[in-house]
């Protein structure tokens, strides 16, 4: 009841100016110091999320810079998509990875998972032009990847998870996709699931 409480703002410090002894009491003269260059508590807690967000931004910049090359131009012409569609798809995938609460990323496994997901998104979308062209060449006799409402790819899709994701994004009439016996890897399944 006789205590006096003094509260200081986050990240403030006390700097010792002088000390002296008065009888059996040590008297310390202090000065409050605030380092305005330091991060706020929120920034400190969000540091690991910022790593993921910065990574997403760099991947996005890399994609934006590459969308003008001939492979992408051919892919966009074949699929009827435009560069903005591709960039928005990647941005939406990155948003899933980078916009959870800051505390989420302070667990090593969750930070690692978010980084892996950003890398997977970049790998998937970056592979679209080459993989789509190869899958189209492989499946051209049996199906039209961009117009058929039902695609039965089965083993044809093996190793082409990124291309299947591209088909899901580009084919506006698709309502059934059969990947039985496709033997997709776990990463490829994630690529397809995100696109669906």
mmCIF file of C-alpha atoms in Angstrom:
data_model
loop_
_atom_site.group_PDB
_atom_site.id
_atom_site.type_symbol
_atom_site.label_atom_id
_atom_site.label_comp_id
_atom_site.label_asym_id
_atom_site.label_seq_id
_atom_site.Cartn_x
_atom_site.Cartn_y
_atom_site.Cartn_z
ATOM 1 C CA UNK A 1 0.000 0.000 0.000
ATOM 2 C CA UNK A 2 2.906 2.404 0.563
ATOM 3 C CA UNK A 3 4.738 1.510 -2.612
ATOM 4 C CA UNK A 4 5.039 3.965 -5.446
ATOM 5 C CA UNK A 5 5.064 2.393 -8.883
ATOM 6 C CA UNK A 6 6.914 3.978 -11.770
ATOM 7 C CA UNK A 7 6.384 2.610 -15.262
ATOM 8 C CA UNK A 8 8.710 3.177 -18.189
ATOM 9 C CA UNK A 9 7.976 2.760 -21.856
ATOM 10 C CA UNK A 10 9.162 -0.335 -23.735
ATOM 11 C CA UNK A 11 12.850 -0.470 -24.649
ATOM 12 C CA UNK A 12 13.725 2.421 -22.348
ATOM 13 C CA UNK A 13 16.869 2.217 -20.307
ATOM 14 C CA UNK A 14 18.321 3.719 -17.159
ATOM 15 C CA UNK A 15 21.786 5.183 -17.442
ATOM 16 C CA UNK A 16 23.836 5.547 -14.240
ATOM 17 C CA UNK A 17 25.062 9.151 -13.859
ATOM 18 C CA UNK A 18 26.684 8.879 -10.423
ATOM 19 C CA UNK A 19 26.703 6.842 -7.217
ATOM 20 C CA UNK A 20 27.312 7.751 -3.626
ATOM 21 C CA UNK A 21 26.875 6.200 -0.196
ATOM 22 C CA UNK A 22 24.790 7.941 2.468
ATOM 23 C CA UNK A 23 25.141 5.987 5.699
ATOM 24 C CA UNK A 24 23.998 2.469 4.883
ATOM 25 C CA UNK A 25 22.157 3.493 1.700
ATOM 26 C CA UNK A 26 23.613 3.446 -1.797
ATOM 27 C CA UNK A 27 22.200 6.337 -3.783
ATOM 28 C CA UNK A 28 22.355 5.975 -7.527
ATOM 29 C CA UNK A 29 21.552 8.984 -9.705
ATOM 30 C CA UNK A 30 20.140 7.746 -13.015
ATOM 31 C CA UNK A 31 18.883 9.216 -16.243
ATOM 32 C CA UNK A 32 16.178 7.708 -18.421
ATOM 33 C CA UNK A 33 17.350 7.062 -21.956
ATOM 34 C CA UNK A 34 15.287 6.015 -24.925
ATOM 35 C CA UNK A 35 17.001 4.663 -27.992
ATOM 36 C CA UNK A 36 14.804 5.811 -30.847
ATOM 37 C CA UNK A 37 16.925 3.840 -33.298
ATOM 38 C CA UNK A 38 15.902 0.563 -31.650
ATOM 39 C CA UNK A 39 12.990 -1.442 -32.935
ATOM 40 C CA UNK A 40 9.668 -1.306 -31.158
ATOM 41 C CA UNK A 41 8.452 -4.348 -29.239
ATOM 42 C CA UNK A 42 6.099 -5.099 -32.133
ATOM 43 C CA UNK A 43 8.997 -4.959 -34.594
ATOM 44 C CA UNK A 44 11.123 -7.229 -32.410
ATOM 45 C CA UNK A 45 8.306 -9.785 -32.162
ATOM 46 C CA UNK A 46 7.672 -9.494 -35.936
ATOM 47 C CA UNK A 47 11.322 -9.846 -36.936
ATOM 48 C CA UNK A 48 10.981 -13.428 -38.149
ATOM 49 C CA UNK A 49 7.753 -12.703 -40.002
ATOM 50 C CA UNK A 50 9.555 -9.830 -41.726
ATOM 51 C CA UNK A 51 12.164 -12.310 -42.993
ATOM 52 C CA UNK A 52 9.383 -14.267 -44.702
ATOM 53 C CA UNK A 53 7.725 -11.090 -46.027
ATOM 54 C CA UNK A 54 11.040 -9.794 -47.414
ATOM 55 C CA UNK A 55 11.656 -13.154 -49.038
ATOM 56 C CA UNK A 56 8.207 -13.013 -50.679
ATOM 57 C CA UNK A 57 8.950 -9.525 -51.952
ATOM 58 C CA UNK A 58 12.271 -10.619 -53.486
ATOM 59 C CA UNK A 59 10.679 -13.640 -55.168
ATOM 60 C CA UNK A 60 7.909 -11.416 -56.523
ATOM 61 C CA UNK A 61 10.447 -8.930 -57.903
ATOM 62 C CA UNK A 62 12.336 -11.786 -59.554
ATOM 63 C CA UNK A 63 9.159 -13.051 -61.197
ATOM 64 C CA UNK A 64 8.099 -9.578 -62.309
ATOM 65 C CA UNK A 65 11.516 -9.083 -63.901
ATOM 66 C CA UNK A 66 11.373 -12.406 -65.744
ATOM 67 C CA UNK A 67 7.819 -12.241 -67.070
ATOM 68 C CA UNK A 68 8.996 -10.462 -70.221
ATOM 69 C CA UNK A 69 11.306 -13.219 -71.476
ATOM 70 C CA UNK A 70 10.388 -15.410 -74.436
ATOM 71 C CA UNK A 71 9.447 -18.509 -72.378
ATOM 72 C CA UNK A 72 6.943 -16.511 -70.362
ATOM 73 C CA UNK A 73 5.636 -14.721 -73.458
ATOM 74 C CA UNK A 74 4.976 -18.068 -75.129
ATOM 75 C CA UNK A 75 3.337 -19.469 -71.979
ATOM 76 C CA UNK A 76 1.086 -16.425 -71.599
ATOM 77 C CA UNK A 77 0.087 -16.589 -75.261
ATOM 78 C CA UNK A 78 -0.698 -20.329 -75.018
ATOM 79 C CA UNK A 79 -2.742 -20.068 -71.837
ATOM 80 C CA UNK A 80 -4.494 -16.754 -72.455
ATOM 81 C CA UNK A 81 -3.227 -15.554 -69.096
ATOM 82 C CA UNK A 82 -1.433 -12.280 -68.638
ATOM 83 C CA UNK A 83 1.537 -11.269 -66.517
ATOM 84 C CA UNK A 84 -0.757 -9.707 -63.931
ATOM 85 C CA UNK A 85 -2.645 -13.014 -63.484
ATOM 86 C CA UNK A 86 0.615 -14.841 -62.798
ATOM 87 C CA UNK A 87 1.919 -12.142 -60.442
ATOM 88 C CA UNK A 88 -1.402 -12.039 -58.543
ATOM 89 C CA UNK A 89 -1.422 -15.833 -58.187
ATOM 90 C CA UNK A 90 2.069 -15.829 -56.690
ATOM 91 C CA UNK A 91 1.201 -12.850 -54.476
ATOM 92 C CA UNK A 92 -1.889 -14.651 -53.118
ATOM 93 C CA UNK A 93 0.166 -17.765 -52.350
ATOM 94 C CA UNK A 94 2.775 -15.645 -50.598
ATOM 95 C CA UNK A 95 0.084 -13.905 -48.598
ATOM 96 C CA UNK A 96 -0.889 -17.276 -47.111
ATOM 97 C CA UNK A 97 2.712 -17.807 -46.079
ATOM 98 C CA UNK A 98 3.560 -14.371 -44.742
ATOM 99 C CA UNK A 99 0.512 -12.847 -43.073
ATOM 100 C CA UNK A 100 -0.023 -14.995 -40.026
ATOM 101 C CA UNK A 101 0.332 -13.464 -36.576
ATOM 102 C CA UNK A 102 3.951 -12.522 -35.742
ATOM 103 C CA UNK A 103 4.105 -15.043 -32.899
ATOM 104 C CA UNK A 104 3.475 -17.867 -35.396
ATOM 105 C CA UNK A 105 6.940 -17.380 -36.912
ATOM 106 C CA UNK A 106 8.720 -17.453 -33.550
ATOM 107 C CA UNK A 107 8.475 -21.255 -33.564
ATOM 108 C CA UNK A 108 11.362 -22.678 -35.598
ATOM 109 C CA UNK A 109 9.241 -25.328 -37.338
ATOM 110 C CA UNK A 110 6.630 -22.786 -38.398
ATOM 111 C CA UNK A 111 9.241 -20.327 -39.656
ATOM 112 C CA UNK A 112 10.906 -23.135 -41.598
ATOM 113 C CA UNK A 113 7.548 -24.190 -43.010
ATOM 114 C CA UNK A 114 6.752 -20.649 -44.136
ATOM 115 C CA UNK A 115 10.144 -20.288 -45.828
ATOM 116 C CA UNK A 116 9.721 -23.680 -47.514
ATOM 117 C CA UNK A 117 6.281 -22.624 -48.753
ATOM 118 C CA UNK A 118 7.668 -19.397 -50.251
ATOM 119 C CA UNK A 119 10.379 -21.407 -52.021
ATOM 120 C CA UNK A 120 7.794 -23.940 -53.236
ATOM 121 C CA UNK A 121 5.591 -21.142 -54.596
ATOM 122 C CA UNK A 122 8.547 -19.660 -56.466
ATOM 123 C CA UNK A 123 9.551 -23.089 -57.789
ATOM 124 C CA UNK A 124 6.017 -23.892 -58.907
ATOM 125 C CA UNK A 125 5.265 -20.649 -60.705
ATOM 126 C CA UNK A 126 8.795 -20.373 -62.090
ATOM 127 C CA UNK A 127 8.398 -23.809 -63.694
ATOM 128 C CA UNK A 128 5.100 -23.024 -65.398
ATOM 129 C CA UNK A 129 6.418 -22.050 -68.861
ATOM 130 C CA UNK A 130 8.733 -25.040 -69.316
ATOM 131 C CA UNK A 131 6.584 -27.670 -67.592
ATOM 132 C CA UNK A 132 3.351 -26.552 -69.256
ATOM 133 C CA UNK A 133 4.927 -26.801 -72.691
ATOM 134 C CA UNK A 134 6.289 -30.291 -71.920
ATOM 135 C CA UNK A 135 2.994 -31.508 -70.450
ATOM 136 C CA UNK A 136 1.100 -30.135 -73.434
ATOM 137 C CA UNK A 137 3.426 -32.000 -75.802
ATOM 138 C CA UNK A 138 2.985 -35.178 -73.760
ATOM 139 C CA UNK A 139 -0.831 -34.984 -73.545
ATOM 140 C CA UNK A 140 -1.772 -33.334 -76.849
ATOM 141 C CA UNK A 141 -3.186 -36.498 -78.459
ATOM 142 C CA UNK A 142 -5.636 -37.226 -75.676
ATOM 143 C CA UNK A 143 -6.681 -33.897 -74.246
ATOM 144 C CA UNK A 144 -6.815 -30.135 -74.620
ATOM 145 C CA UNK A 145 -5.336 -28.894 -71.341
ATOM 146 C CA UNK A 146 -6.979 -25.489 -71.559
ATOM 147 C CA UNK A 147 -10.442 -26.279 -72.891
ATOM 148 C CA UNK A 148 -11.546 -29.698 -71.703
ATOM 149 C CA UNK A 149 -13.903 -29.677 -68.714
ATOM 150 C CA UNK A 150 -12.629 -33.113 -67.696
ATOM 151 C CA UNK A 151 -8.938 -33.942 -67.737
ATOM 152 C CA UNK A 152 -7.641 -37.451 -67.206
ATOM 153 C CA UNK A 153 -3.897 -37.059 -66.851
ATOM 154 C CA UNK A 154 -2.991 -40.051 -64.680
ATOM 155 C CA UNK A 155 0.651 -41.039 -65.256
ATOM 156 C CA UNK A 156 0.999 -38.296 -67.882
ATOM 157 C CA UNK A 157 1.203 -35.806 -65.005
ATOM 158 C CA UNK A 158 4.078 -37.612 -63.257
ATOM 159 C CA UNK A 159 6.780 -35.002 -62.652
ATOM 160 C CA UNK A 160 4.603 -32.157 -63.907
ATOM 161 C CA UNK A 161 2.918 -30.889 -60.735
ATOM 162 C CA UNK A 162 3.717 -27.265 -61.535
ATOM 163 C CA UNK A 163 2.200 -27.645 -65.013
ATOM 164 C CA UNK A 164 -0.960 -29.194 -63.549
ATOM 165 C CA UNK A 165 -1.189 -26.186 -61.209
ATOM 166 C CA UNK A 166 -0.873 -23.895 -64.229
ATOM 167 C CA UNK A 167 -3.661 -25.809 -65.983
ATOM 168 C CA UNK A 168 -5.899 -25.396 -62.926
ATOM 169 C CA UNK A 169 -5.288 -21.651 -62.930
ATOM 170 C CA UNK A 170 -5.642 -21.182 -66.704
ATOM 171 C CA UNK A 171 -8.447 -23.621 -67.630
ATOM 172 C CA UNK A 172 -11.699 -21.817 -66.800
ATOM 173 C CA UNK A 173 -13.945 -24.708 -67.878
ATOM 174 C CA UNK A 174 -12.281 -27.480 -65.876
ATOM 175 C CA UNK A 175 -14.566 -29.240 -63.406
ATOM 176 C CA UNK A 176 -12.917 -32.689 -63.133
ATOM 177 C CA UNK A 177 -9.243 -33.552 -62.879
ATOM 178 C CA UNK A 178 -8.206 -37.209 -62.649
ATOM 179 C CA UNK A 179 -4.676 -37.655 -61.350
ATOM 180 C CA UNK A 180 -5.022 -41.329 -60.368
ATOM 181 C CA UNK A 181 -1.664 -43.051 -60.706
ATOM 182 C CA UNK A 182 0.026 -39.704 -61.374
ATOM 183 C CA UNK A 183 2.654 -40.465 -58.712
ATOM 184 C CA UNK A 184 2.998 -36.802 -57.815
ATOM 185 C CA UNK A 185 5.502 -35.916 -55.111
ATOM 186 C CA UNK A 186 4.304 -34.313 -51.882
ATOM 187 C CA UNK A 187 5.494 -30.929 -53.154
ATOM 188 C CA UNK A 188 3.622 -31.415 -56.433
ATOM 189 C CA UNK A 189 0.446 -32.333 -54.549
ATOM 190 C CA UNK A 190 0.759 -29.072 -52.598
ATOM 191 C CA UNK A 191 1.240 -27.149 -55.876
ATOM 192 C CA UNK A 192 -1.925 -28.697 -57.291
ATOM 193 C CA UNK A 193 -3.898 -28.224 -54.054
ATOM 194 C CA UNK A 194 -3.009 -24.540 -53.818
ATOM 195 C CA UNK A 195 -4.055 -23.997 -57.426
ATOM 196 C CA UNK A 196 -7.346 -25.792 -56.902
#
